[in-house]
């Protein structure tokens, strides 16, 4: 057999394959012959004649495939030792690819070993071509298992990271929020699609993340897509993916968000801004649970839970000229409506306390408390930007305040229109908060703030529409809103 191997080696012109092989056998001829054969085909081959050394070897080296004899010692033929060491190997490395070596008469024993976790077996005396082919397949399987394990671990980390936003949490003891929490608790364990309604800044994405965290998909990825930021030309490519060369600029294959979220939760924010003709394409994908990347011929099955959100009112969503009703029925199996902050002012104290502590730690400030007059001012302020605006106001107050208490002036609250449209100043306002006549004021900073306020009010705080009118991107508008305390 050794001469046959040497002959094969002389005739072989194959390029070495990346792969680390371990051969475990008490027969020195098998070890030498196996190493001479396999080292011409794989990057590294190690041999071992004492199975007791296996744990040490596995701790020192990752093997792509292991050739393991079924019997050690003269007269052994039961395969019991092979079973024992197979079990130990898989205990140490559950992803290990183990190929059993057995005599022709021990094929049944090898088959039993496969039932216990072995990948394949080779009968002695072996055929060289079969050994090489079997090991090549085994190495590929080992690499695939390792990649799959790494991917699972990566996805687990991504799921943990994407499952929560630092410092942001759902807070509130009001009756309205108790209803929301109850809906989340009852809906999360199901796979029902959820539509979240609410103004900008109320925490719609936090609701979606909480549903995911309490769902059976919590260990899978949570993927958020801001549809309001996607142009029509990018919509299909981003959601469905594309193949290389599908259109100008498609230089490589791209996995769409629907495929990337497979097994997990896909959150589609600002669904109300999607044009009707693109709504039809999204509906088809959700109905068929299949997605066809641009330029591909075959559809790919997907398994995602879809959660959507919009700041469009229910009345507007009910208009067929604005939103497809068949898509709406598909999306709102369960509907959760988040009340604006001005309608649950009793929650402001607990929200404020949370963010005061958060930002005091973040900016290494001494503990701060909220003055009674400041709490009254916060509770009476209309908060057009809702919780997001309150959070930004508290962050700014923490940075700028100089005393142990946060006072009204630390929040720099401006006069805002109430629900009747009248301009109302916050309680305990001073001349520092007096409105400035826009016709006489040429301060660019204040003019910018007034323009942003006007655009937001005109478009009912729809960020995409306001940003478009102002000639800004959504991200740029958010930065300016934060700068001016919206």
Coordinates of C-alpha atoms in Angstrom, one line a residue:
X1 CA 0.0 0.0 0.0
X2 CA 2.9 2.4 0.8
X3 CA 4.3 1.9 -2.7
X4 CA 0.9 2.6 -4.2
X5 CA 0.8 5.9 -2.3
X6 CA 4.3 6.9 -3.4
X7 CA 3.3 6.2 -7.0
X8 CA 0.3 8.4 -6.7
X9 CA 2.4 11.1 -5.1
X10 CA 4.8 11.1 -8.1
X11 CA 1.9 11.3 -10.6
X12 CA 0.0 13.9 -8.7
X13 CA 0.1 17.5 -10.0
X14 CA -2.7 18.9 -7.9
X15 CA -2.4 22.2 -6.1
X16 CA -2.4 21.9 -2.3
X17 CA -5.7 22.6 -0.6
X18 CA -5.8 24.7 2.5
X19 CA -6.6 22.3 5.3
X20 CA -5.2 21.0 8.6
X21 CA -5.6 17.2 9.0
X22 CA -5.1 15.0 12.1
X23 CA -4.6 11.3 11.7
X24 CA -5.1 9.2 14.9
X25 CA -4.1 5.5 14.6
X26 CA -1.9 3.1 16.6
X27 CA -0.6 1.5 13.3
X28 CA 2.6 3.3 12.4
X29 CA 2.4 2.2 8.8
X30 CA -1.1 3.8 8.5
X31 CA 0.2 7.0 10.0
X32 CA 3.3 7.2 7.7
X33 CA 1.3 6.3 4.6
X34 CA -1.5 8.6 5.4
X35 CA 0.8 11.5 6.0
X36 CA 2.8 10.9 2.8
X37 CA -0.4 10.9 0.8
X38 CA -2.3 13.8 2.4
X39 CA 0.6 16.2 2.8
X40 CA 0.7 16.5 -1.0
X41 CA -2.9 17.7 -1.0
X42 CA -3.3 19.7 2.2
X43 CA -1.4 22.4 3.9
X44 CA -0.7 20.5 7.1
X45 CA -1.0 16.9 8.3
X46 CA -0.3 15.8 11.9
X47 CA -0.2 12.3 13.2
X48 CA -0.9 10.7 16.6
X49 CA -0.5 7.1 17.8
X50 CA -1.8 7.7 21.3
X51 CA -5.5 8.7 21.5
X52 CA -4.9 10.0 25.0
X53 CA -3.1 13.0 23.3
X54 CA -6.2 14.0 21.4
X55 CA -7.4 16.6 24.1
X56 CA -4.0 18.3 24.1
X57 CA -3.8 18.4 20.3
X58 CA -7.3 19.9 20.0
X59 CA -6.4 22.6 22.6
X60 CA -3.4 23.5 20.6
X61 CA -4.7 23.4 17.1
X62 CA -7.9 23.8 15.1
X63 CA -8.2 20.8 12.7
X64 CA -10.4 21.0 9.6
X65 CA -10.8 17.2 9.6
X66 CA -9.8 14.3 11.8
X67 CA -9.1 10.7 10.7
X68 CA -9.8 8.5 13.7
X69 CA -9.2 4.7 14.0
X70 CA -12.0 2.6 15.4
X71 CA -9.8 0.3 17.4
X72 CA -6.6 0.8 19.3
X73 CA -4.4 -2.1 20.5
X74 CA -4.0 -5.7 19.3
X75 CA -7.0 -7.8 19.1
X76 CA -9.5 -4.9 19.5
X77 CA -12.4 -5.1 17.0
X78 CA -15.5 -3.9 18.8
X79 CA -15.1 -0.2 17.9
X80 CA -15.7 0.7 21.6
X81 CA -12.5 2.8 21.7
X82 CA -13.5 4.6 18.5
X83 CA -16.9 5.5 20.0
X84 CA -15.2 6.7 23.2
X85 CA -12.8 9.0 21.5
X86 CA -15.4 10.2 19.0
X87 CA -17.5 11.3 21.9
X88 CA -14.6 13.1 23.6
X89 CA -13.7 14.9 20.4
X90 CA -17.2 16.2 19.9
X91 CA -17.4 17.2 23.5
X92 CA -14.3 19.4 23.0
X93 CA -15.3 20.6 19.6
X94 CA -19.0 20.0 18.6
X95 CA -18.2 21.4 15.1
X96 CA -15.4 18.8 14.5
X97 CA -15.4 16.8 11.3
X98 CA -14.4 13.2 12.2
X99 CA -13.9 10.4 9.6
X100 CA -13.6 6.9 11.1
X101 CA -11.0 4.4 9.9
X102 CA -12.2 0.8 10.0
X103 CA -11.5 -2.6 8.5
X104 CA -13.9 -4.0 5.8
X105 CA -15.5 -6.2 8.4
X106 CA -16.2 -3.2 10.6
X107 CA -18.4 -1.3 8.3
X108 CA -21.5 -1.7 10.5
X109 CA -19.5 -0.4 13.4
X110 CA -18.5 2.7 11.4
X111 CA -22.1 3.3 10.4
X112 CA -23.0 3.2 14.1
X113 CA -20.2 5.8 14.7
X114 CA -21.8 8.0 12.1
X115 CA -25.1 7.9 14.0
X116 CA -23.1 9.2 17.0
X117 CA -21.7 12.2 15.1
X118 CA -19.0 10.9 12.7
X119 CA -19.1 12.5 9.3
X120 CA -17.9 9.6 7.2
X121 CA -15.7 6.5 7.3
X122 CA -12.9 5.0 5.3
X123 CA -12.3 1.2 5.1
X124 CA -8.9 -0.4 5.2
X125 CA -7.1 -1.1 2.9
X126 CA -8.1 2.2 1.4
X127 CA -8.1 3.6 -2.1
X128 CA -5.9 6.6 -2.4
X129 CA -8.3 8.6 -4.6
X130 CA -11.2 7.9 -2.3
X131 CA -9.2 9.0 0.8
X132 CA -8.2 12.3 -0.9
X133 CA -11.8 12.9 -2.2
X134 CA -13.3 12.2 1.2
X135 CA -10.8 14.4 3.1
X136 CA -11.4 17.2 0.5
X137 CA -15.1 17.1 1.2
X138 CA -14.5 16.9 4.9
X139 CA -12.3 20.0 4.9
X140 CA -14.9 21.9 3.0
X141 CA -17.6 20.8 5.5
X142 CA -15.4 21.7 8.4
X143 CA -14.8 25.2 7.0
X144 CA -18.5 25.6 6.4
X145 CA -19.4 24.5 10.0
X146 CA -16.8 27.0 11.3
X147 CA -18.1 29.8 9.2
X148 CA -21.7 29.0 10.2
X149 CA -20.7 29.0 13.9
X150 CA -18.9 32.3 13.5
X151 CA -21.9 33.8 11.7
X152 CA -24.3 32.6 14.4
X153 CA -22.0 34.2 17.0
X154 CA -21.8 37.4 15.0
X155 CA -25.6 37.4 14.5
X156 CA -26.0 36.9 18.3
X157 CA -23.9 39.9 19.0
X158 CA -25.6 42.0 16.4
X159 CA -29.0 40.9 17.8
X160 CA -27.9 42.0 21.3
X161 CA -26.5 45.3 20.0
X162 CA -29.4 46.1 17.6
X163 CA -32.0 45.0 20.2
X164 CA -31.5 48.1 22.3
X165 CA -30.5 51.7 21.8
X166 CA -28.1 53.0 24.4
X167 CA -29.8 55.2 27.0
X168 CA -33.2 54.9 25.5
X169 CA -36.0 53.0 27.1
X170 CA -39.8 53.0 27.2
X171 CA -40.9 54.9 30.3
X172 CA -44.3 56.0 31.6
X173 CA -46.9 55.2 34.2
X174 CA -49.8 56.9 32.5
X175 CA -53.0 55.0 31.6
X176 CA -52.2 55.5 27.9
X177 CA -48.7 53.9 28.3
X178 CA -50.1 51.0 30.3
X179 CA -52.3 50.2 27.4
X180 CA -49.3 50.3 25.1
X181 CA -47.2 48.0 27.4
X182 CA -50.1 45.6 27.6
X183 CA -50.4 45.4 23.8
X184 CA -46.6 44.8 23.5
X185 CA -46.8 42.0 26.1
X186 CA -49.7 40.2 24.3
X187 CA -48.4 40.8 20.8
X188 CA -44.6 40.1 21.1
X189 CA -44.7 36.3 21.5
X190 CA -46.7 36.0 18.2
X191 CA -45.5 36.5 14.6
X192 CA -48.3 39.0 13.9
X193 CA -47.4 42.1 11.9
X194 CA -47.6 45.3 13.9
X195 CA -48.3 48.8 12.8
X196 CA -47.2 51.6 15.2
X197 CA -48.8 55.0 14.8
X198 CA -47.5 58.2 16.4
X199 CA -45.9 61.5 16.0
X200 CA -42.2 61.9 15.4
X201 CA -40.2 61.5 18.6
X202 CA -42.8 59.5 20.5
X203 CA -40.6 56.3 20.5
X204 CA -42.1 54.2 17.7
X205 CA -38.7 52.4 17.1
X206 CA -38.4 51.7 20.8
X207 CA -41.8 50.0 20.7
X208 CA -40.6 47.9 17.7
X209 CA -37.4 47.0 19.5
X210 CA -39.3 46.0 22.7
X211 CA -41.6 43.8 20.7
X212 CA -38.6 42.1 19.1
X213 CA -36.9 41.7 22.5
X214 CA -39.9 39.9 24.0
X215 CA -40.5 37.8 20.9
X216 CA -39.4 34.3 20.0
X217 CA -37.0 35.9 17.5
X218 CA -35.1 37.9 20.1
X219 CA -31.9 36.0 19.5
X220 CA -32.0 36.9 15.8
X221 CA -31.3 40.2 14.1
X222 CA -33.4 43.3 14.4
X223 CA -33.1 45.4 11.3
X224 CA -34.4 48.9 11.0
X225 CA -35.0 50.6 7.6
X226 CA -35.9 54.3 7.4
X227 CA -38.1 54.3 4.3
X228 CA -38.4 58.0 4.4
X229 CA -34.7 58.4 3.7
X230 CA -34.8 56.0 0.7
X231 CA -35.2 57.5 -2.7
X232 CA -37.5 55.7 -5.2
X233 CA -34.5 54.6 -7.2
X234 CA -32.9 52.9 -4.2
X235 CA -36.0 51.4 -2.7
X236 CA -35.9 48.0 -4.5
X237 CA -32.2 47.6 -4.3
X238 CA -32.1 48.3 -0.6
X239 CA -35.1 46.1 0.3
X240 CA -34.8 43.4 -2.3
X241 CA -31.1 43.4 -3.1
X242 CA -29.6 43.1 -6.6
X243 CA -27.2 41.0 -8.6
X244 CA -23.9 42.3 -10.0
X245 CA -24.5 44.1 -13.3
X246 CA -28.3 44.5 -12.8
X247 CA -28.0 48.2 -13.4
X248 CA -25.3 50.9 -13.8
X249 CA -23.2 51.0 -10.7
X250 CA -24.1 47.5 -9.5
X251 CA -20.5 46.4 -9.2
X252 CA -21.2 43.4 -6.9
X253 CA -24.1 41.4 -5.5
X254 CA -26.0 43.0 -2.7
X255 CA -28.2 41.3 -0.1
X256 CA -31.4 43.2 0.5
X257 CA -32.7 44.1 3.9
X258 CA -35.5 41.6 3.7
X259 CA -32.9 38.7 3.2
X260 CA -30.5 40.2 5.7
X261 CA -33.3 40.2 8.4
X262 CA -34.2 36.5 7.6
X263 CA -35.2 34.8 10.8
X264 CA -35.5 38.0 12.7
X265 CA -37.5 41.2 12.7
X266 CA -37.6 43.9 10.0
X267 CA -38.7 47.3 11.1
X268 CA -39.9 49.6 8.3
X269 CA -40.1 53.2 9.6
X270 CA -42.1 55.9 7.9
X271 CA -44.1 53.3 5.8
X272 CA -46.6 56.1 5.1
X273 CA -44.1 57.9 2.8
X274 CA -43.7 55.0 0.3
X275 CA -45.2 55.8 -3.1
X276 CA -48.2 53.7 -4.2
X277 CA -46.4 51.9 -7.0
X278 CA -43.7 50.8 -4.6
X279 CA -46.3 49.8 -2.0
X280 CA -47.6 47.3 -4.6
X281 CA -44.1 45.6 -4.9
X282 CA -43.7 45.5 -1.1
X283 CA -47.2 43.9 -0.8
X284 CA -46.3 41.2 -3.3
X285 CA -43.1 40.2 -1.3
X286 CA -45.0 40.1 2.0
X287 CA -47.8 38.0 0.6
X288 CA -45.5 35.5 -1.2
X289 CA -42.8 35.5 1.5
X290 CA -40.4 35.5 -1.4
X291 CA -38.0 38.1 -2.7
X292 CA -36.4 38.4 -6.1
X293 CA -33.2 40.5 -6.1
X294 CA -33.0 42.9 -9.1
X295 CA -31.4 41.1 -12.0
X296 CA -32.0 37.6 -10.5
X297 CA -34.2 35.0 -12.0
X298 CA -35.0 33.0 -8.9
X299 CA -37.0 34.2 -5.9
X300 CA -35.5 33.6 -2.4
X301 CA -37.8 32.5 0.4
X302 CA -37.7 34.8 3.5
X303 CA -38.9 34.4 7.1
X304 CA -39.2 37.8 8.7
X305 CA -41.6 39.4 11.1
X306 CA -42.5 42.9 9.8
X307 CA -43.1 45.8 12.1
X308 CA -44.0 49.1 10.5
X309 CA -44.4 52.7 11.8
X310 CA -45.7 55.9 10.5
X311 CA -46.5 59.4 11.6
X312 CA -49.3 59.6 9.1
X313 CA -52.8 59.7 10.7
X314 CA -55.2 56.8 10.6
X315 CA -57.5 59.0 8.5
X316 CA -54.9 59.6 5.9
X317 CA -53.9 55.9 5.8
X318 CA -57.5 55.1 5.1
X319 CA -57.4 57.1 1.9
X320 CA -56.8 54.9 -1.1
X321 CA -55.1 57.8 -2.9
X322 CA -52.4 57.8 -0.3
X323 CA -52.1 54.2 0.9
X324 CA -53.0 50.8 -0.5
X325 CA -55.7 49.3 1.7
X326 CA -54.6 45.7 0.9
X327 CA -51.1 46.5 2.1
X328 CA -52.6 48.2 5.2
X329 CA -54.6 45.1 6.0
X330 CA -51.4 43.1 5.7
X331 CA -49.4 45.4 8.0
X332 CA -51.8 46.2 10.8
X333 CA -52.7 42.8 12.2
X334 CA -52.1 44.6 15.5
X335 CA -52.2 48.3 15.7
X336 CA -50.4 50.3 18.5
X337 CA -50.9 54.0 18.8
X338 CA -48.4 56.0 20.8
X339 CA -49.8 59.1 22.4
X340 CA -47.9 62.4 22.0
X341 CA -46.0 63.5 25.1
X342 CA -48.4 66.5 25.6
X343 CA -51.2 64.0 26.2
X344 CA -49.4 62.1 28.9
X345 CA -47.7 64.9 30.8
X346 CA -47.8 62.8 34.0
X347 CA -45.0 60.7 32.5
X348 CA -42.7 63.7 32.1
X349 CA -41.3 63.4 35.6
X350 CA -40.2 59.8 35.4
X351 CA -38.8 60.4 31.8
X352 CA -36.9 63.5 33.0
X353 CA -35.5 61.7 36.0
X354 CA -34.2 58.9 33.8
X355 CA -32.4 61.2 31.3
X356 CA -31.1 63.5 34.0
X357 CA -29.3 60.5 35.6
X358 CA -28.2 59.2 32.2
X359 CA -26.6 62.5 31.0
X360 CA -25.1 63.4 34.4
X361 CA -23.1 60.1 34.2
X362 CA -22.3 60.6 30.6
X363 CA -20.8 64.0 31.1
X364 CA -19.3 63.2 34.5
X365 CA -21.5 65.8 36.3
X366 CA -22.5 65.8 39.9
X367 CA -26.0 64.4 40.6
X368 CA -28.7 66.9 39.5
X369 CA -32.3 67.3 40.7
X370 CA -35.2 69.0 38.9
X371 CA -36.5 72.1 40.5
X372 CA -40.3 72.1 41.2
X373 CA -40.8 75.1 38.9
X374 CA -38.8 73.4 36.1
X375 CA -41.0 70.3 36.4
X376 CA -44.1 72.5 36.1
X377 CA -42.7 74.2 33.0
X378 CA -41.8 70.8 31.4
X379 CA -45.2 69.4 32.1
X380 CA -47.0 72.4 30.6
X381 CA -44.7 72.6 27.5
X382 CA -46.3 71.2 24.4
X383 CA -43.2 69.3 23.3
X384 CA -43.8 69.3 19.5
X385 CA -40.8 66.9 19.2
X386 CA -42.1 64.7 22.0
X387 CA -39.8 62.5 24.0
X388 CA -36.9 63.0 21.6
X389 CA -37.1 66.8 22.1
X390 CA -37.4 66.4 25.9
X391 CA -34.3 64.1 25.9
X392 CA -32.3 66.7 23.9
X393 CA -33.5 69.5 26.2
X394 CA -32.4 67.6 29.3
X395 CA -29.0 66.8 27.7
X396 CA -28.4 70.4 26.9
X397 CA -29.5 71.5 30.4
X398 CA -27.1 69.0 32.1
X399 CA -24.3 70.4 30.0
X400 CA -25.1 74.1 30.6
X401 CA -26.4 74.1 34.2
X402 CA -24.1 75.3 37.0
X403 CA -26.1 74.5 40.1
X404 CA -27.2 71.3 41.7
X405 CA -30.8 71.9 40.5
X406 CA -32.0 72.2 36.9
X407 CA -34.0 75.5 36.7
X408 CA -36.5 76.6 34.0
X409 CA -33.9 78.8 32.3
X410 CA -31.5 75.8 31.9
X411 CA -34.0 74.2 29.4
X412 CA -34.3 77.3 27.2
X413 CA -37.9 76.6 26.5
X414 CA -39.4 78.8 23.7
X415 CA -43.0 79.9 23.3
X416 CA -44.9 77.3 21.4
X417 CA -48.4 77.1 19.9
X418 CA -50.9 75.2 22.0
X419 CA -53.5 72.8 20.5
X420 CA -55.8 75.7 19.8
X421 CA -53.0 77.4 17.8
X422 CA -52.4 80.2 20.3
X423 CA -48.8 81.1 21.2
X424 CA -48.3 80.2 24.9
X425 CA -45.1 80.8 26.8
X426 CA -43.9 78.2 29.3
X427 CA -44.6 78.9 33.0
X428 CA -42.1 81.2 34.7
X429 CA -40.9 82.4 31.4
X430 CA -38.7 85.6 31.5
X431 CA -37.8 88.3 29.1
X432 CA -35.0 85.9 27.8
X433 CA -37.8 83.8 26.3
X434 CA -39.8 86.7 24.7
X435 CA -40.5 86.1 21.0
X436 CA -38.5 88.2 18.7
X437 CA -40.1 89.8 15.7
X438 CA -38.9 87.9 12.7
X439 CA -39.3 90.9 10.5
X440 CA -36.8 92.9 12.5
X441 CA -34.4 90.2 13.6
X442 CA -31.6 89.4 11.3
X443 CA -29.7 87.0 13.5
X444 CA -29.0 84.0 11.3
X445 CA -29.2 81.5 14.1
X446 CA -32.7 82.7 15.2
X447 CA -33.9 82.9 11.6
X448 CA -32.8 79.3 11.0
X449 CA -34.7 78.2 14.1
X450 CA -37.8 80.1 13.0
X451 CA -37.6 78.6 9.5
X452 CA -37.3 75.1 10.9
X453 CA -40.2 75.7 13.3
X454 CA -42.4 76.9 10.5
X455 CA -41.6 74.0 8.2
X456 CA -42.2 71.5 11.0
X457 CA -45.6 73.0 11.9
X458 CA -46.6 73.3 8.3
X459 CA -45.9 69.6 7.7
X460 CA -47.3 68.4 11.0
X461 CA -43.8 67.4 12.1
X462 CA -43.2 65.1 9.2
X463 CA -39.4 65.1 9.1
X464 CA -39.1 64.0 5.5
X465 CA -41.4 66.6 4.1
X466 CA -40.1 69.4 6.3
X467 CA -36.5 68.6 5.3
X468 CA -37.4 68.6 1.7
X469 CA -39.0 72.0 1.9
X470 CA -36.0 73.4 3.8
X471 CA -33.6 71.9 1.2
X472 CA -31.9 69.6 3.8
X473 CA -31.4 65.9 4.3
X474 CA -33.3 64.2 7.1
X475 CA -30.0 63.8 9.0
X476 CA -29.1 67.5 8.6
X477 CA -32.6 68.5 9.8
X478 CA -32.3 66.3 12.9
X479 CA -28.9 67.9 13.7
X480 CA -30.4 71.4 13.4
X481 CA -33.5 70.3 15.5
X482 CA -31.1 69.1 18.2
X483 CA -29.1 72.3 18.0
X484 CA -32.2 74.4 18.5
X485 CA -33.9 72.2 21.1
X486 CA -36.8 70.9 19.0

